[in-house]
Amino acid sequence: MTDRLRPDSALLAAGSFNRRTLVQGALAGLALAAGGGAAAQATSERPAPFSAGTERASYRVPGQATDCHMHIFDPDRFPYPLPTATPPPKATVADYRLLQRRTGTKRTVVVTPSNYSTDNRCTLDAIAQLGLRDARGVAVIDNTFTDGQLREMNDGGIRGIRFNLTRPGGAGAELIRPLAERVADLGWHVQIHMTAEGIQENLARISDLPTDLVIDHMGRIPGATGTAHPAYAAILRLIDEGTTWVKLSGVYHESPVGPPSYSDRAAVGSAFAQAAPERMLWGSDWPHPTASRGEVPMPDDAAMLDLFASWVPRQQDRKRILVDNPQKLYGF
């Protein structure tokens, strides 16, 4: 196995994982009411980096709530293979744990960011630090990966592959279907980060895949157009096929209105959540790479969680999105 997969054998020290295992959690709100649990304790001595604000969300998440989209950047240990003029700053697992104390989330899905291209060592190391009981990952691969490497990554907690067509790094759209066929037997999914226009242009490539499909950041549908954008209807049709999921994340992308309400993109998130809560996931997108690059204002993660709760008024649907859907897709 090449070094790009993982730094050492410690990543598999936790042993293999049975994808069918389901872990039932108690509601975190009950724990908070009783004054117990880590989420009920005071925040750390220092605030969570790469997040505006310091207060906790008003909404208390259910037990085993999952953050389905975040990144780890650790260039001291895992240098970026694609240097850029504005490389993202270090954002470690220890930093992310501070955010978890604000949000109350328990489970995590670590996504390899574009700066690491197909080097998944940092993601696999983060999964090992967080523990296979509570963490999974989404990798970036190309057609040079062997079946043996993919199996070892599966043992390390990887459950999907990502195509980011908004920034350089990783495989192009032409490899979506061939690589989907490679990972289908592992039970992995294909995750795409495309603009709304990119989704429309690549509908033939992302329809009828042999895997589940996960769409990042609400399809990057522009707030100025909202649900009138043809990509919204196209994504709903994909959802109706029964194997597509949408991440209710990155509300600050494509939002001319901006903080604190993001009312234009919030309307898109609310529409998706109301249309198909059984196919929705939630993610923080910490450490918010677009914000750390200065492209958008740094979001307040507690406010983002409260915004999610406003889109999903029913408690049972919130639990479905934060707990049940991630259990089904990622095999927690």
Short mmCIF file of C-alpha atoms in Angstrom, two decimals:
data_model
loop_
_atom_site.label_atom_id
_atom_site.label_comp_id
_atom_site.label_asym_id
_atom_site.label_seq_id
_atom_site.Cartn_x
_atom_site.Cartn_y
_atom_site.Cartn_z
CA MET A 1 0.00 0.00 0.00
CA THR A 2 1.34 3.46 -0.86
CA ASP A 3 1.94 6.21 1.69
CA ARG A 4 -0.99 8.23 0.39
CA LEU A 5 -3.44 5.86 2.03
CA ARG A 6 -2.41 6.06 5.67
CA PRO A 7 0.68 6.82 7.77
CA ASP A 8 1.02 3.50 9.59
CA SER A 9 -0.78 0.35 10.70
CA ALA A 10 -2.25 2.11 13.73
CA LEU A 11 -5.15 3.24 11.56
CA LEU A 12 -6.49 -0.30 11.57
CA ALA A 13 -5.73 -1.02 15.21
CA ALA A 14 -9.40 -0.69 16.03
CA GLY A 15 -10.10 -3.71 13.84
CA SER A 16 -12.48 -4.26 10.99
CA PHE A 17 -15.96 -2.81 10.98
CA ASN A 18 -19.32 -4.38 10.28
CA ARG A 19 -21.24 -1.98 8.06
CA ARG A 20 -24.59 -3.32 9.21
CA THR A 21 -24.07 -2.44 12.85
CA LEU A 22 -26.50 0.20 14.08
CA VAL A 23 -25.86 2.08 17.27
CA GLN A 24 -28.89 3.43 19.07
CA GLY A 25 -28.33 6.70 20.99
CA ALA A 26 -30.25 8.45 23.73
CA LEU A 27 -31.38 12.00 23.07
CA ALA A 28 -28.73 14.55 23.96
CA GLY A 29 -31.46 16.94 25.01
CA LEU A 30 -32.36 14.63 27.89
CA ALA A 31 -28.74 14.51 28.95
CA LEU A 32 -28.56 18.27 28.86
CA ALA A 33 -31.70 18.59 30.92
CA ALA A 34 -30.13 16.32 33.51
CA GLY A 35 -26.93 18.34 33.43
CA GLY A 36 -24.81 15.41 32.22
CA GLY A 37 -22.62 14.62 29.24
CA ALA A 38 -19.80 16.42 27.53
CA ALA A 39 -22.17 18.66 25.58
CA ALA A 40 -23.59 19.98 28.86
CA GLN A 41 -20.21 21.08 30.17
CA ALA A 42 -18.66 24.48 29.74
CA THR A 43 -16.70 25.10 26.59
CA SER A 44 -12.95 24.68 26.61
CA GLU A 45 -10.56 27.37 27.83
CA ARG A 46 -10.22 28.54 24.26
CA PRO A 47 -12.98 28.87 21.65
CA ALA A 48 -13.21 26.58 18.66
CA PRO A 49 -11.09 28.05 15.86
CA PHE A 50 -12.51 28.81 12.43
CA SER A 51 -15.96 29.52 13.82
CA ALA A 52 -17.50 32.88 14.64
CA GLY A 53 -19.08 33.24 18.05
CA THR A 54 -18.61 31.25 21.24
CA GLU A 55 -22.15 30.44 22.40
CA ARG A 56 -23.79 27.06 22.01
CA ALA A 57 -26.74 26.57 19.73
CA SER A 58 -30.18 27.00 21.21
CA TYR A 59 -31.15 23.72 19.55
CA ARG A 60 -29.91 20.68 21.45
CA VAL A 61 -29.10 17.85 19.09
CA PRO A 62 -30.21 14.24 19.71
CA GLY A 63 -27.74 11.66 20.94
CA GLN A 64 -25.37 10.30 18.27
CA ALA A 65 -25.99 13.36 16.09
CA THR A 66 -23.64 13.31 13.11
CA ASP A 67 -21.68 16.05 11.41
CA CYS A 68 -21.57 14.55 7.92
CA HIS A 69 -19.15 17.00 6.34
CA MET A 70 -15.94 18.43 7.78
CA HIS A 71 -12.25 18.49 6.89
CA ILE A 72 -8.95 18.14 8.71
CA PHE A 73 -5.87 20.07 7.57
CA ASP A 74 -2.61 19.05 9.19
CA PRO A 75 0.19 20.24 6.89
CA ASP A 76 2.90 19.83 9.55
CA ARG A 77 2.35 16.07 9.52
CA PHE A 78 0.81 15.69 6.07
CA PRO A 79 2.10 18.38 3.68
CA TYR A 80 -0.19 19.50 0.88
CA PRO A 81 0.79 17.82 -2.40
CA LEU A 82 -0.70 20.76 -4.32
CA PRO A 83 0.79 23.98 -2.92
CA THR A 84 -1.30 27.08 -3.57
CA ALA A 85 -0.85 30.80 -3.02
CA THR A 86 -3.33 30.67 -0.12
CA PRO A 87 -3.06 27.22 1.50
CA PRO A 88 -5.65 26.52 4.19
CA PRO A 89 -4.37 26.91 7.75
CA LYS A 90 -3.89 23.99 10.10
CA ALA A 91 -7.19 22.66 11.52
CA THR A 92 -6.62 19.54 13.61
CA VAL A 93 -8.73 16.91 15.31
CA ALA A 94 -8.04 18.63 18.64
CA ASP A 95 -9.43 21.86 17.18
CA TYR A 96 -12.50 20.07 15.88
CA ARG A 97 -13.23 18.54 19.29
CA LEU A 98 -13.64 22.09 20.58
CA LEU A 99 -16.32 22.64 17.95
CA GLN A 100 -18.07 19.43 18.99
CA ARG A 101 -18.37 20.83 22.49
CA ARG A 102 -20.27 23.78 21.05
CA THR A 103 -22.53 21.82 18.74
CA GLY A 104 -23.02 18.66 20.80
CA THR A 105 -22.48 16.37 17.80
CA LYS A 106 -21.01 12.95 18.51
CA ARG A 107 -20.30 11.31 15.17
CA THR A 108 -18.22 12.70 12.34
CA VAL A 109 -17.60 12.18 8.63
CA VAL A 110 -14.16 13.42 7.59
CA VAL A 111 -13.93 14.44 3.92
CA THR A 112 -10.61 14.67 2.08
CA PRO A 113 -10.33 18.28 0.84
CA SER A 114 -9.07 19.31 -2.58
CA ASN A 115 -5.73 20.54 -1.22
CA TYR A 116 -4.77 16.94 -0.47
CA SER A 117 -5.70 15.73 -3.96
CA THR A 118 -5.67 11.89 -3.74
CA ASP A 119 -3.52 11.79 -0.59
CA ASN A 120 -5.94 10.45 2.02
CA ARG A 121 -3.48 9.96 4.88
CA CYS A 122 -4.68 12.99 6.84
CA THR A 123 -8.31 11.86 6.58
CA LEU A 124 -7.50 8.29 7.64
CA ASP A 125 -5.38 9.57 10.52
CA ALA A 126 -8.27 11.78 11.67
CA ILE A 127 -10.67 8.82 11.60
CA ALA A 128 -8.21 6.83 13.72
CA GLN A 129 -7.94 9.69 16.22
CA LEU A 130 -11.71 10.09 16.46
CA GLY A 131 -12.24 6.31 16.58
CA LEU A 132 -14.05 3.97 14.22
CA ARG A 133 -17.03 3.86 16.54
CA ASP A 134 -17.74 7.54 15.91
CA ALA A 135 -16.00 8.46 12.66
CA ARG A 136 -16.14 7.63 8.96
CA GLY A 137 -14.50 9.17 5.93
CA VAL A 138 -14.91 10.10 2.29
CA ALA A 139 -11.75 9.80 0.19
CA VAL A 140 -10.54 11.17 -3.12
CA ILE A 141 -9.16 8.56 -5.50
CA ASP A 142 -8.27 8.13 -9.15
CA ASN A 143 -7.92 5.12 -11.44
CA THR A 144 -4.45 4.21 -10.12
CA PHE A 145 -5.76 2.84 -6.80
CA THR A 146 -5.70 -0.95 -6.51
CA ASP A 147 -8.48 -3.11 -5.10
CA GLY A 148 -6.21 -3.95 -2.18
CA GLN A 149 -5.70 -0.29 -1.37
CA LEU A 150 -9.44 0.32 -1.47
CA ARG A 151 -10.08 -2.59 0.90
CA GLU A 152 -7.52 -1.25 3.36
CA MET A 153 -9.14 2.18 3.17
CA ASN A 154 -12.49 0.54 3.85
CA ASP A 155 -11.01 -1.05 6.99
CA GLY A 156 -9.79 2.42 7.96
CA GLY A 157 -13.32 3.84 7.86
CA ILE A 158 -13.71 5.16 4.32
CA ARG A 159 -17.28 4.84 3.04
CA GLY A 160 -17.33 6.95 -0.12
CA ILE A 161 -15.36 8.80 -2.78
CA ARG A 162 -15.62 12.48 -3.60
CA PHE A 163 -15.40 14.44 -6.83
CA ASN A 164 -14.82 18.16 -6.28
CA LEU A 165 -15.27 19.90 -9.60
CA THR A 166 -15.23 23.40 -8.12
CA ARG A 167 -11.47 23.38 -7.45
CA PRO A 168 -8.46 21.55 -8.91
CA GLY A 169 -7.39 18.28 -7.33
CA GLY A 170 -8.50 14.68 -7.67
CA ALA A 171 -10.34 12.94 -10.48
CA GLY A 172 -12.42 14.60 -13.16
CA ALA A 173 -16.07 14.05 -14.00
CA GLU A 174 -15.19 11.52 -16.68
CA LEU A 175 -14.14 9.09 -13.93
CA ILE A 176 -17.36 9.28 -11.90
CA ARG A 177 -18.97 6.21 -13.41
CA PRO A 178 -15.81 4.08 -13.79
CA LEU A 179 -14.78 4.72 -10.19
CA ALA A 180 -18.35 4.20 -8.95
CA GLU A 181 -18.22 0.75 -10.50
CA ARG A 182 -14.90 0.12 -8.72
CA VAL A 183 -16.25 0.94 -5.24
CA ALA A 184 -19.80 -0.40 -5.56
CA ASP A 185 -18.95 -3.83 -4.13
CA LEU A 186 -17.52 -2.15 -1.03
CA GLY A 187 -20.88 -0.49 -0.39
CA TRP A 188 -19.35 2.97 -0.82
CA HIS A 189 -21.14 5.97 -2.28
CA VAL A 190 -20.14 8.72 -4.71
CA GLN A 191 -20.14 12.27 -3.38
CA ILE A 192 -20.06 15.24 -5.74
CA HIS A 193 -19.26 18.90 -5.16
CA MET A 194 -20.40 20.78 -8.22
CA THR A 195 -22.00 24.09 -8.98
CA ALA A 196 -25.67 23.99 -9.90
CA GLU A 197 -24.69 24.41 -13.54
CA GLY A 198 -22.14 21.60 -13.21
CA ILE A 199 -24.85 19.27 -11.89
CA GLN A 200 -27.01 19.99 -14.91
CA GLU A 201 -24.10 19.47 -17.29
CA ASN A 202 -23.22 16.13 -15.69
CA LEU A 203 -26.69 14.68 -15.12
CA ALA A 204 -25.97 11.76 -17.43
CA ARG A 205 -22.83 10.95 -15.47
CA ILE A 206 -24.48 11.03 -12.02
CA SER A 207 -27.79 9.35 -12.87
CA ASP A 208 -28.32 5.61 -12.43
CA LEU A 209 -24.98 4.99 -10.73
CA PRO A 210 -24.34 1.56 -9.19
CA THR A 211 -23.82 3.37 -5.86
CA ASP A 212 -25.65 5.89 -3.74
CA LEU A 213 -25.05 9.53 -4.74
CA VAL A 214 -24.43 12.34 -2.22
CA ILE A 215 -24.71 15.97 -3.34
CA ASP A 216 -22.65 18.49 -1.40
CA HIS A 217 -23.83 21.86 -0.10
CA MET A 218 -27.39 21.72 -1.37
CA GLY A 219 -26.17 21.52 -4.95
CA ARG A 220 -24.60 24.99 -4.73
CA ILE A 221 -27.92 26.36 -5.99
CA PRO A 222 -27.55 30.17 -6.13
CA GLY A 223 -29.56 32.05 -3.58
CA ALA A 224 -30.45 34.66 -6.18
CA THR A 225 -32.37 32.01 -8.14
CA GLY A 226 -33.37 29.66 -5.35
CA THR A 227 -35.71 26.78 -6.05
CA ALA A 228 -36.55 28.29 -9.45
CA HIS A 229 -33.12 27.15 -10.63
CA PRO A 230 -33.52 24.07 -12.85
CA ALA A 231 -30.90 22.21 -10.81
CA TYR A 232 -33.32 22.13 -7.86
CA ALA A 233 -35.92 20.17 -9.85
CA ALA A 234 -33.16 17.96 -11.30
CA ILE A 235 -31.94 17.06 -7.80
CA LEU A 236 -35.48 16.27 -6.67
CA ARG A 237 -35.79 13.88 -9.61
CA LEU A 238 -32.55 12.20 -8.56
CA ILE A 239 -33.90 11.89 -5.01
CA ASP A 240 -37.05 10.26 -6.37
CA GLU A 241 -34.87 7.54 -7.90
CA GLY A 242 -34.20 6.41 -4.33
CA THR A 243 -30.42 6.49 -4.01
CA THR A 244 -29.56 10.21 -3.81
CA TRP A 245 -28.83 12.19 -0.66
CA VAL A 246 -28.38 15.94 -0.19
CA LYS A 247 -26.14 17.57 2.40
CA LEU A 248 -27.78 20.49 4.17
CA SER A 249 -24.47 22.28 4.49
CA GLY A 250 -22.59 25.30 3.18
CA VAL A 251 -25.53 27.69 3.35
CA TYR A 252 -23.01 30.54 2.96
CA HIS A 253 -22.09 29.36 -0.54
CA GLU A 254 -23.83 31.32 -3.31
CA SER A 255 -25.64 33.61 -0.84
CA PRO A 256 -25.78 37.28 -1.92
CA VAL A 257 -27.77 38.05 1.24
CA GLY A 258 -25.06 36.64 3.50
CA PRO A 259 -25.01 36.50 7.31
CA PRO A 260 -26.64 36.34 9.67
CA SER A 261 -29.82 35.06 7.99
CA TYR A 262 -28.57 33.75 4.62
CA SER A 263 -32.28 33.99 3.86
CA ASP A 264 -31.89 33.30 0.14
CA ARG A 265 -29.95 30.05 0.53
CA ALA A 266 -31.85 29.18 3.71
CA ALA A 267 -34.98 29.01 1.57
CA VAL A 268 -33.26 26.37 -0.58
CA GLY A 269 -32.24 24.34 2.47
CA SER A 270 -35.72 24.53 3.93
CA ALA A 271 -37.28 23.43 0.63
CA PHE A 272 -35.03 20.37 0.41
CA ALA A 273 -35.63 19.45 4.05
CA GLN A 274 -39.39 19.71 3.69
CA ALA A 275 -39.44 17.82 0.38
CA ALA A 276 -37.46 14.74 1.46
CA PRO A 277 -36.21 14.60 5.06
CA GLU A 278 -35.56 10.88 4.59
CA ARG A 279 -32.82 11.74 2.06
CA MET A 280 -31.15 14.64 3.87
CA LEU A 281 -27.87 14.84 5.80
CA TRP A 282 -26.38 17.72 7.79
CA GLY A 283 -22.79 18.91 7.84
CA SER A 284 -20.90 21.82 9.35
CA ASP A 285 -18.28 22.16 6.58
CA TRP A 286 -15.79 23.08 9.33
CA PRO A 287 -13.18 24.62 9.14
CA HIS A 288 -15.00 26.47 6.37
CA PRO A 289 -12.20 26.65 3.77
CA THR A 290 -13.93 29.34 1.71
CA ALA A 291 -14.13 31.55 4.80
CA SER A 292 -10.53 30.91 5.85
CA ARG A 293 -9.53 32.02 2.35
CA GLY A 294 -11.52 35.22 2.83
CA GLU A 295 -14.11 34.44 0.16
CA VAL A 296 -17.07 34.62 2.58
CA PRO A 297 -17.46 35.78 6.19
CA MET A 298 -16.57 33.16 8.80
CA PRO A 299 -19.87 31.50 9.84
CA ASP A 300 -21.07 30.89 13.38
CA ASP A 301 -21.50 27.10 13.64
CA ALA A 302 -23.99 27.34 16.50
CA ALA A 303 -26.11 29.72 14.44
CA MET A 304 -25.84 27.32 11.48
CA LEU A 305 -27.20 24.51 13.64
CA ASP A 306 -30.07 26.70 14.80
CA LEU A 307 -30.74 27.58 11.18
CA PHE A 308 -30.96 23.88 10.33
CA ALA A 309 -33.45 23.39 13.18
CA SER A 310 -35.60 26.19 11.74
CA TRP A 311 -35.76 24.34 8.42
CA VAL A 312 -36.89 21.12 10.10
CA PRO A 313 -39.62 21.91 12.64
CA ARG A 314 -40.48 18.31 13.58
CA GLN A 315 -38.21 16.64 16.13
CA GLN A 316 -38.59 13.23 14.49
CA ASP A 317 -37.34 14.64 11.18
CA ARG A 318 -34.39 16.31 12.90
CA LYS A 319 -33.42 12.99 14.44
CA ARG A 320 -33.87 11.27 11.10
CA ILE A 321 -31.48 13.72 9.41
CA LEU A 322 -28.90 13.90 12.22
CA VAL A 323 -28.91 10.27 13.39
CA ASP A 324 -30.91 7.77 11.34
CA ASN A 325 -29.87 8.80 7.83
CA PRO A 326 -26.13 8.88 8.64
CA GLN A 327 -26.43 5.47 10.32
CA LYS A 328 -27.92 4.09 7.14
CA LEU A 329 -25.47 5.70 4.70
CA TYR A 330 -22.20 5.49 6.64
CA GLY A 331 -22.84 2.33 8.67
CA PHE A 332 -22.38 3.73 12.16
#
